[in-house]
Amino acid sequence: MAQPVGIKDVARAAGVSVGTVSNVINRPDSVATETRARVLSAIDRLGYVRSESARQLRAGRSRIMGLLVLDMGNPFFVDVARGAERAARDAGLGVMVCNSAQSAGEEADYLSLFAEQRVRGVLLTPADATGRNIASFRRHGIPFVLVDRVAEGTTECSVSVDDVAGGALAVRHLIDAGHRSIAYVSGPPGFNQVRDRRTGALNALAEAGLSPSALRELPTERLDVAAGRDAGARLLGLAERPTAVFCANDLLALGVLQAMYAAGVGVPDDLAIVGYDDIEFAAAAAVPLTSVRQPAVTMGALAAELLLEETEAETETGPRRHEHRRVVLQPELVVRRSSLSAR
């Protein structure tokens, strides 16, 4: 295997000192035009690429931002990553995207990797409901921003959506359509988002003068299509089947829709379905899915901007300018055919 070309090789080929090559790379205006051209020619001819790890050691700052999400199989988090990457790129940084797969153990491993790599900062959607992973990572002194999660009990920044309001939007819509028995396919109960959306659903029932028992919760271990199909099978087995379903995300809703289609249950005439996130596939489903829209790209971009603001403040002398903020965005109900029953 050929050895990588180093800065000494460039200096030798250009007939200059190592310091001059370094100046051409980092402070080109400080080098005479003719000398700079000779060095750049040698760099091009030899195919030299500077070592980013060495540069980070000298500068003490990484050009990489970490992003750790619950599930990269969920298009919602793909959109969050797009927003974060766009803001990072504008600042001259790259993004290392990792997937905890809704596992607290994998989350801990990736947070350790981020600490080892001394990334500039981390955008994190927590999988560990206990908060132990966050507490452990905080000891490294690396800034982080919570995404799709309110920073409760912490001083860090967060960017989230008002999930209580979102849950209320979904169930209020179903109540207005005449439904009085509603299932909530909720996902893992340890996730704040799942609990908040349930709280919103119960608030909507209370506003309508209905009992909390009008909401039948069907928890799932994961927030994916397979878990939605399983919940759909359980729903079909109920002696008294609800007339509508609110799902904690669109992947669950699409799984329920598949289960209903396979069983010959009509959507929305026999069962209305509302999802959450408004991923691209929601509108493209066999029965276009009503969903509560979250501004995912905006969430990712805002979170990255908060992180950049904090890391820039850390490099300044004197009092810190950065103030931790909790940004809470508002959801929007997007009505499609899956909930527009003729009942």
Coordinates of C-alpha atoms in Angstrom, one line a residue:
M1 CA 0.0 0.0 0.0
A2 CA 1.3 3.4 -0.9
Q3 CA 2.2 5.7 2.0
P4 CA 0.1 8.9 2.3
V5 CA 1.8 12.1 1.1
G6 CA 2.8 14.3 4.0
I7 CA 3.5 18.0 4.3
K8 CA 7.2 17.3 4.3
D9 CA 6.9 15.6 0.9
V10 CA 5.2 18.8 -0.4
A11 CA 7.9 21.0 1.0
R12 CA 10.6 18.9 -0.5
A13 CA 8.9 18.9 -4.0
A14 CA 8.3 22.7 -3.9
G15 CA 11.8 23.5 -2.5
V16 CA 10.4 25.4 0.5
S17 CA 10.1 24.9 4.3
V18 CA 7.4 22.9 6.0
G19 CA 6.3 26.2 7.6
T20 CA 5.8 27.8 4.2
V21 CA 3.6 24.9 3.1
S22 CA 1.6 25.3 6.3
N23 CA 1.2 29.0 5.6
V24 CA 0.0 28.3 2.1
I25 CA -2.7 26.0 3.5
N26 CA -3.8 28.1 6.5
R27 CA -2.7 31.7 5.7
P28 CA -2.3 31.9 1.9
D29 CA -2.2 35.7 1.9
S30 CA 1.0 35.7 3.9
V31 CA 3.0 33.9 1.2
A32 CA 4.3 35.5 -2.0
T33 CA 2.3 34.7 -5.1
E34 CA 5.1 32.9 -7.0
T35 CA 5.9 30.7 -3.9
R36 CA 2.3 30.0 -3.2
A37 CA 1.7 28.9 -6.8
R38 CA 4.7 26.5 -6.6
V39 CA 3.4 25.0 -3.4
L40 CA -0.1 24.6 -4.7
S41 CA 1.3 22.9 -7.9
A42 CA 3.2 20.4 -5.7
I43 CA 0.1 19.7 -3.6
D44 CA -1.9 19.1 -6.8
R45 CA 0.8 17.0 -8.4
L46 CA 1.4 14.8 -5.3
G47 CA -2.3 14.5 -4.3
Y48 CA -1.6 15.8 -0.8
V49 CA -4.6 15.9 1.6
R50 CA -4.1 17.5 4.9
S51 CA -4.8 15.5 8.1
E52 CA -7.9 16.7 9.7
S53 CA -7.2 14.9 12.9
A54 CA -3.8 16.6 13.1
R55 CA -5.4 20.0 12.4
Q56 CA -7.9 19.4 15.2
L57 CA -5.2 18.6 17.7
R58 CA -3.4 21.8 16.9
A59 CA -6.5 24.0 16.8
G60 CA -8.3 22.2 19.6
R61 CA -11.6 22.4 17.6
S62 CA -13.4 19.9 15.4
R63 CA -15.1 20.7 12.2
I64 CA -17.6 17.8 12.8
M65 CA -21.0 18.0 14.5
G66 CA -22.6 14.8 15.8
L67 CA -26.2 14.0 15.2
L68 CA -27.8 11.0 17.0
V69 CA -31.4 10.2 16.2
L70 CA -33.8 7.5 17.3
D71 CA -34.4 5.8 13.9
M72 CA -32.9 6.7 10.5
G73 CA -35.5 4.4 9.0
N74 CA -38.1 7.1 9.9
P75 CA -38.2 9.8 7.2
F76 CA -39.0 12.3 9.9
F77 CA -35.4 12.0 11.2
V78 CA -34.0 12.1 7.7
D79 CA -35.6 15.5 7.4
V80 CA -34.2 16.6 10.7
A81 CA -30.8 15.5 9.5
R82 CA -31.3 17.5 6.2
G83 CA -32.0 20.7 8.2
A84 CA -29.0 20.2 10.5
E85 CA -26.7 19.4 7.6
R86 CA -27.7 22.5 5.8
A87 CA -27.0 24.8 8.7
A88 CA -23.7 23.0 9.5
R89 CA -22.6 23.2 5.9
D90 CA -23.3 27.0 5.8
A91 CA -20.9 27.2 8.8
G92 CA -18.2 25.1 7.1
L93 CA -18.8 22.1 9.2
G94 CA -19.7 18.4 8.5
V95 CA -22.3 16.2 10.3
M96 CA -21.6 12.7 11.6
V97 CA -25.1 11.1 11.6
C98 CA -25.7 8.1 13.9
N99 CA -28.7 6.0 14.6
S100 CA -29.5 4.7 18.1
A101 CA -32.2 2.4 16.7
Q102 CA -34.3 3.4 19.8
S103 CA -31.7 1.6 22.0
A104 CA -30.3 3.2 25.1
G105 CA -27.2 0.9 24.8
E106 CA -26.5 1.9 21.3
E107 CA -27.0 5.5 22.2
A108 CA -24.4 5.2 25.0
D109 CA -21.9 3.7 22.5
Y110 CA -22.4 6.5 20.0
L111 CA -22.1 9.2 22.7
S112 CA -18.8 7.6 23.8
L113 CA -17.7 7.7 20.1
F114 CA -18.5 11.4 19.9
A115 CA -16.6 12.1 23.1
E116 CA -13.5 10.2 21.7
Q117 CA -13.7 12.1 18.5
R118 CA -14.1 15.4 20.4
V119 CA -16.8 16.6 18.0
R120 CA -17.7 20.3 18.0
G121 CA -21.1 19.5 19.6
V122 CA -24.0 17.0 19.4
L123 CA -27.6 17.1 18.4
L124 CA -29.4 14.4 20.3
T125 CA -32.9 12.8 20.3
P126 CA -32.6 10.7 23.5
A127 CA -33.5 7.0 23.5
D128 CA -32.6 6.5 27.2
A129 CA -35.7 7.5 29.2
T130 CA -33.7 7.5 32.5
G131 CA -31.4 10.4 31.5
R132 CA -28.3 8.4 32.6
N133 CA -26.7 8.6 29.1
I134 CA -27.1 12.4 29.0
A135 CA -25.7 12.7 32.5
S136 CA -22.6 10.7 31.6
F137 CA -22.0 12.6 28.4
R138 CA -22.3 15.9 30.1
R139 CA -19.1 15.2 32.0
H140 CA -17.1 15.5 28.8
G141 CA -17.9 19.2 28.5
I142 CA -19.1 18.8 24.9
P143 CA -22.1 21.1 24.1
F144 CA -25.3 19.4 23.0
V145 CA -28.8 20.3 22.0
L146 CA -31.9 18.1 22.4
V147 CA -34.0 17.7 19.3
D148 CA -37.7 16.6 19.3
R149 CA -37.5 16.7 23.1
V150 CA -37.9 19.5 25.7
A151 CA -34.9 19.9 27.9
E152 CA -36.8 19.2 31.2
G153 CA -34.7 19.5 34.3
T154 CA -31.5 20.4 32.4
T155 CA -29.9 23.7 31.3
E156 CA -29.2 22.6 27.7
C157 CA -30.9 24.0 24.6
S158 CA -33.7 22.1 23.0
V159 CA -35.9 22.3 19.9
S160 CA -39.2 20.5 20.0
V161 CA -42.8 20.6 18.9
D162 CA -45.7 21.1 21.3
D163 CA -46.8 17.5 21.3
V164 CA -49.6 18.1 23.8
A165 CA -51.1 20.5 21.3
G166 CA -50.4 18.0 18.5
G167 CA -52.2 15.1 20.3
A168 CA -55.2 17.4 21.0
L169 CA -55.3 18.4 17.3
A170 CA -55.5 14.8 16.2
V171 CA -58.2 13.7 18.6
R172 CA -60.2 16.9 18.4
H173 CA -60.4 16.3 14.6
L174 CA -61.7 12.7 15.2
I175 CA -64.3 13.9 17.8
D176 CA -65.5 16.5 15.4
A177 CA -66.0 13.8 12.8
G178 CA -68.3 12.0 15.2
H179 CA -66.0 9.4 16.8
R180 CA -66.6 8.6 20.5
S181 CA -64.3 5.5 20.9
I182 CA -60.7 6.1 19.9
A183 CA -57.6 3.9 20.1
Y184 CA -54.2 5.4 20.7
V185 CA -51.3 3.3 19.2
S186 CA -48.7 4.9 21.4
G187 CA -45.3 3.3 21.1
P188 CA -42.9 2.9 24.0
P189 CA -44.3 4.6 27.1
G190 CA -40.9 5.8 28.2
F191 CA -40.6 8.4 25.4
N192 CA -41.8 11.9 26.4
Q193 CA -43.3 12.4 22.9
V194 CA -45.5 9.4 23.4
R195 CA -46.7 10.6 26.8
D196 CA -47.3 14.2 25.6
R197 CA -49.3 13.1 22.6
R198 CA -51.5 11.0 24.9
T199 CA -51.9 13.9 27.3
G200 CA -53.1 16.1 24.4
A201 CA -55.5 13.3 23.3
L202 CA -57.0 13.2 26.8
N203 CA -57.3 17.0 26.9
A204 CA -59.3 16.9 23.7
L205 CA -61.6 14.3 25.2
A206 CA -62.1 16.4 28.3
E207 CA -62.9 19.5 26.3
A208 CA -65.7 17.5 24.5
G209 CA -67.1 16.2 27.8
L210 CA -66.0 12.6 27.2
S211 CA -64.5 10.2 29.7
P212 CA -60.8 9.2 29.5
S213 CA -62.1 5.7 29.0
A214 CA -63.0 6.8 25.5
L215 CA -59.3 6.5 24.6
R216 CA -58.1 2.8 24.4
E217 CA -54.3 2.7 24.5
L218 CA -52.4 0.1 22.6
P219 CA -48.7 0.4 23.5
T220 CA -45.9 -0.9 21.2
E221 CA -42.3 -1.7 21.8
R222 CA -41.1 0.3 18.8
L223 CA -42.2 3.2 16.6
D224 CA -42.1 1.5 13.2
V225 CA -44.4 -0.1 10.6
A226 CA -44.0 -3.6 12.0
A227 CA -45.1 -2.5 15.4
G228 CA -48.1 -0.7 13.7
R229 CA -49.1 -3.9 12.0
D230 CA -49.0 -5.8 15.3
A231 CA -51.1 -3.1 16.9
G232 CA -53.5 -3.4 14.0
A233 CA -53.8 -7.1 14.6
R234 CA -54.6 -6.5 18.3
L235 CA -57.1 -3.9 17.3
L236 CA -58.9 -6.3 15.1
G237 CA -59.1 -8.8 18.0
L238 CA -60.9 -6.4 20.3
A239 CA -64.5 -7.4 21.2
E240 CA -65.6 -3.8 20.9
R241 CA -63.5 -2.2 18.2
P242 CA -63.0 1.6 18.4
T243 CA -64.1 3.5 15.3
A244 CA -60.9 5.6 15.0
V245 CA -57.2 5.3 15.7
F246 CA -54.7 8.0 16.6
C247 CA -51.1 6.8 16.2
A248 CA -48.0 8.3 17.8
N249 CA -46.2 8.5 14.5
D250 CA -46.9 7.9 10.8
L251 CA -44.9 4.7 10.6
L252 CA -47.3 3.1 13.2
A253 CA -50.2 4.5 11.3
L254 CA -49.0 3.0 8.0
G255 CA -48.6 -0.3 9.8
V256 CA -52.2 -0.1 11.1
L257 CA -53.4 0.8 7.6
Q258 CA -51.7 -2.3 6.2
A259 CA -53.3 -4.5 8.8
M260 CA -56.7 -3.1 8.1
Y261 CA -56.3 -3.5 4.3
A262 CA -55.2 -7.1 4.7
A263 CA -58.3 -7.8 6.9
G264 CA -60.7 -6.1 4.5
V265 CA -61.5 -3.4 7.0
G266 CA -62.4 -0.1 5.1
V267 CA -60.4 3.1 5.9
P268 CA -62.0 5.5 6.7
D269 CA -65.5 4.1 6.6
D270 CA -64.9 1.3 9.1
L271 CA -62.0 2.8 10.9
A272 CA -60.5 6.3 10.7
I273 CA -56.8 6.7 11.1
V274 CA -54.7 9.8 12.1
G275 CA -50.9 9.7 12.2
Y276 CA -48.2 12.1 13.4
D277 CA -45.1 13.7 11.7
D278 CA -46.6 14.0 8.2
I279 CA -43.7 12.2 6.5
E280 CA -43.6 12.1 2.7
F281 CA -45.1 8.6 2.6
A282 CA -48.2 9.8 4.5
A283 CA -49.7 11.6 1.4
A284 CA -48.6 8.7 -0.9
A285 CA -50.2 5.9 1.1
A286 CA -53.0 3.8 -0.6
V287 CA -55.4 5.8 1.5
P288 CA -53.7 9.2 2.0
L289 CA -53.0 9.6 5.7
T290 CA -54.3 12.4 7.9
S291 CA -51.4 13.5 10.0
V292 CA -50.1 16.0 12.5
R293 CA -47.2 17.8 10.7
Q294 CA -44.0 18.6 12.5
P295 CA -41.5 21.0 10.8
A296 CA -38.7 18.5 10.8
V297 CA -36.3 20.3 8.6
T298 CA -36.7 23.5 10.5
M299 CA -36.2 21.6 13.8
G300 CA -32.9 20.3 12.6
A301 CA -31.7 23.6 11.3
L302 CA -32.7 25.5 14.4
A303 CA -31.0 22.9 16.7
A304 CA -27.8 23.2 14.6
E305 CA -27.8 27.0 14.8
L306 CA -28.3 26.9 18.6
L307 CA -25.3 24.5 18.9
L308 CA -23.2 26.6 16.6
E309 CA -24.1 29.7 18.6
E310 CA -23.0 28.0 21.8
T311 CA -19.7 26.6 20.5
E312 CA -18.8 30.0 19.1
A313 CA -19.5 31.6 22.4
E314 CA -17.2 29.1 24.1
T315 CA -14.2 30.4 22.1
E316 CA -14.7 34.0 23.2
T317 CA -12.9 35.7 26.1
G318 CA -14.9 37.4 28.8
P319 CA -18.5 36.6 29.8
R320 CA -20.4 34.1 27.6
R321 CA -22.9 35.6 25.3
H322 CA -24.8 32.3 24.7
E323 CA -28.0 31.8 26.7
H324 CA -29.6 28.3 26.6
R325 CA -33.1 28.4 25.0
R326 CA -36.0 26.0 24.7
V327 CA -37.6 26.5 21.3
V328 CA -41.1 25.0 21.0
L329 CA -42.6 24.9 17.6
Q330 CA -46.3 24.5 16.8
P331 CA -47.8 21.4 15.0
E332 CA -50.3 21.6 12.2
L333 CA -53.1 19.1 11.3
V334 CA -53.1 18.0 7.7
V335 CA -56.4 16.3 6.8
R336 CA -56.5 13.7 4.1
R337 CA -58.9 10.8 3.2
S338 CA -57.9 8.4 6.0
S339 CA -60.1 10.3 8.5
L340 CA -62.8 11.7 6.3
S341 CA -65.5 9.2 6.9
A342 CA -69.1 9.6 5.7
R343 CA -70.4 8.6 9.1

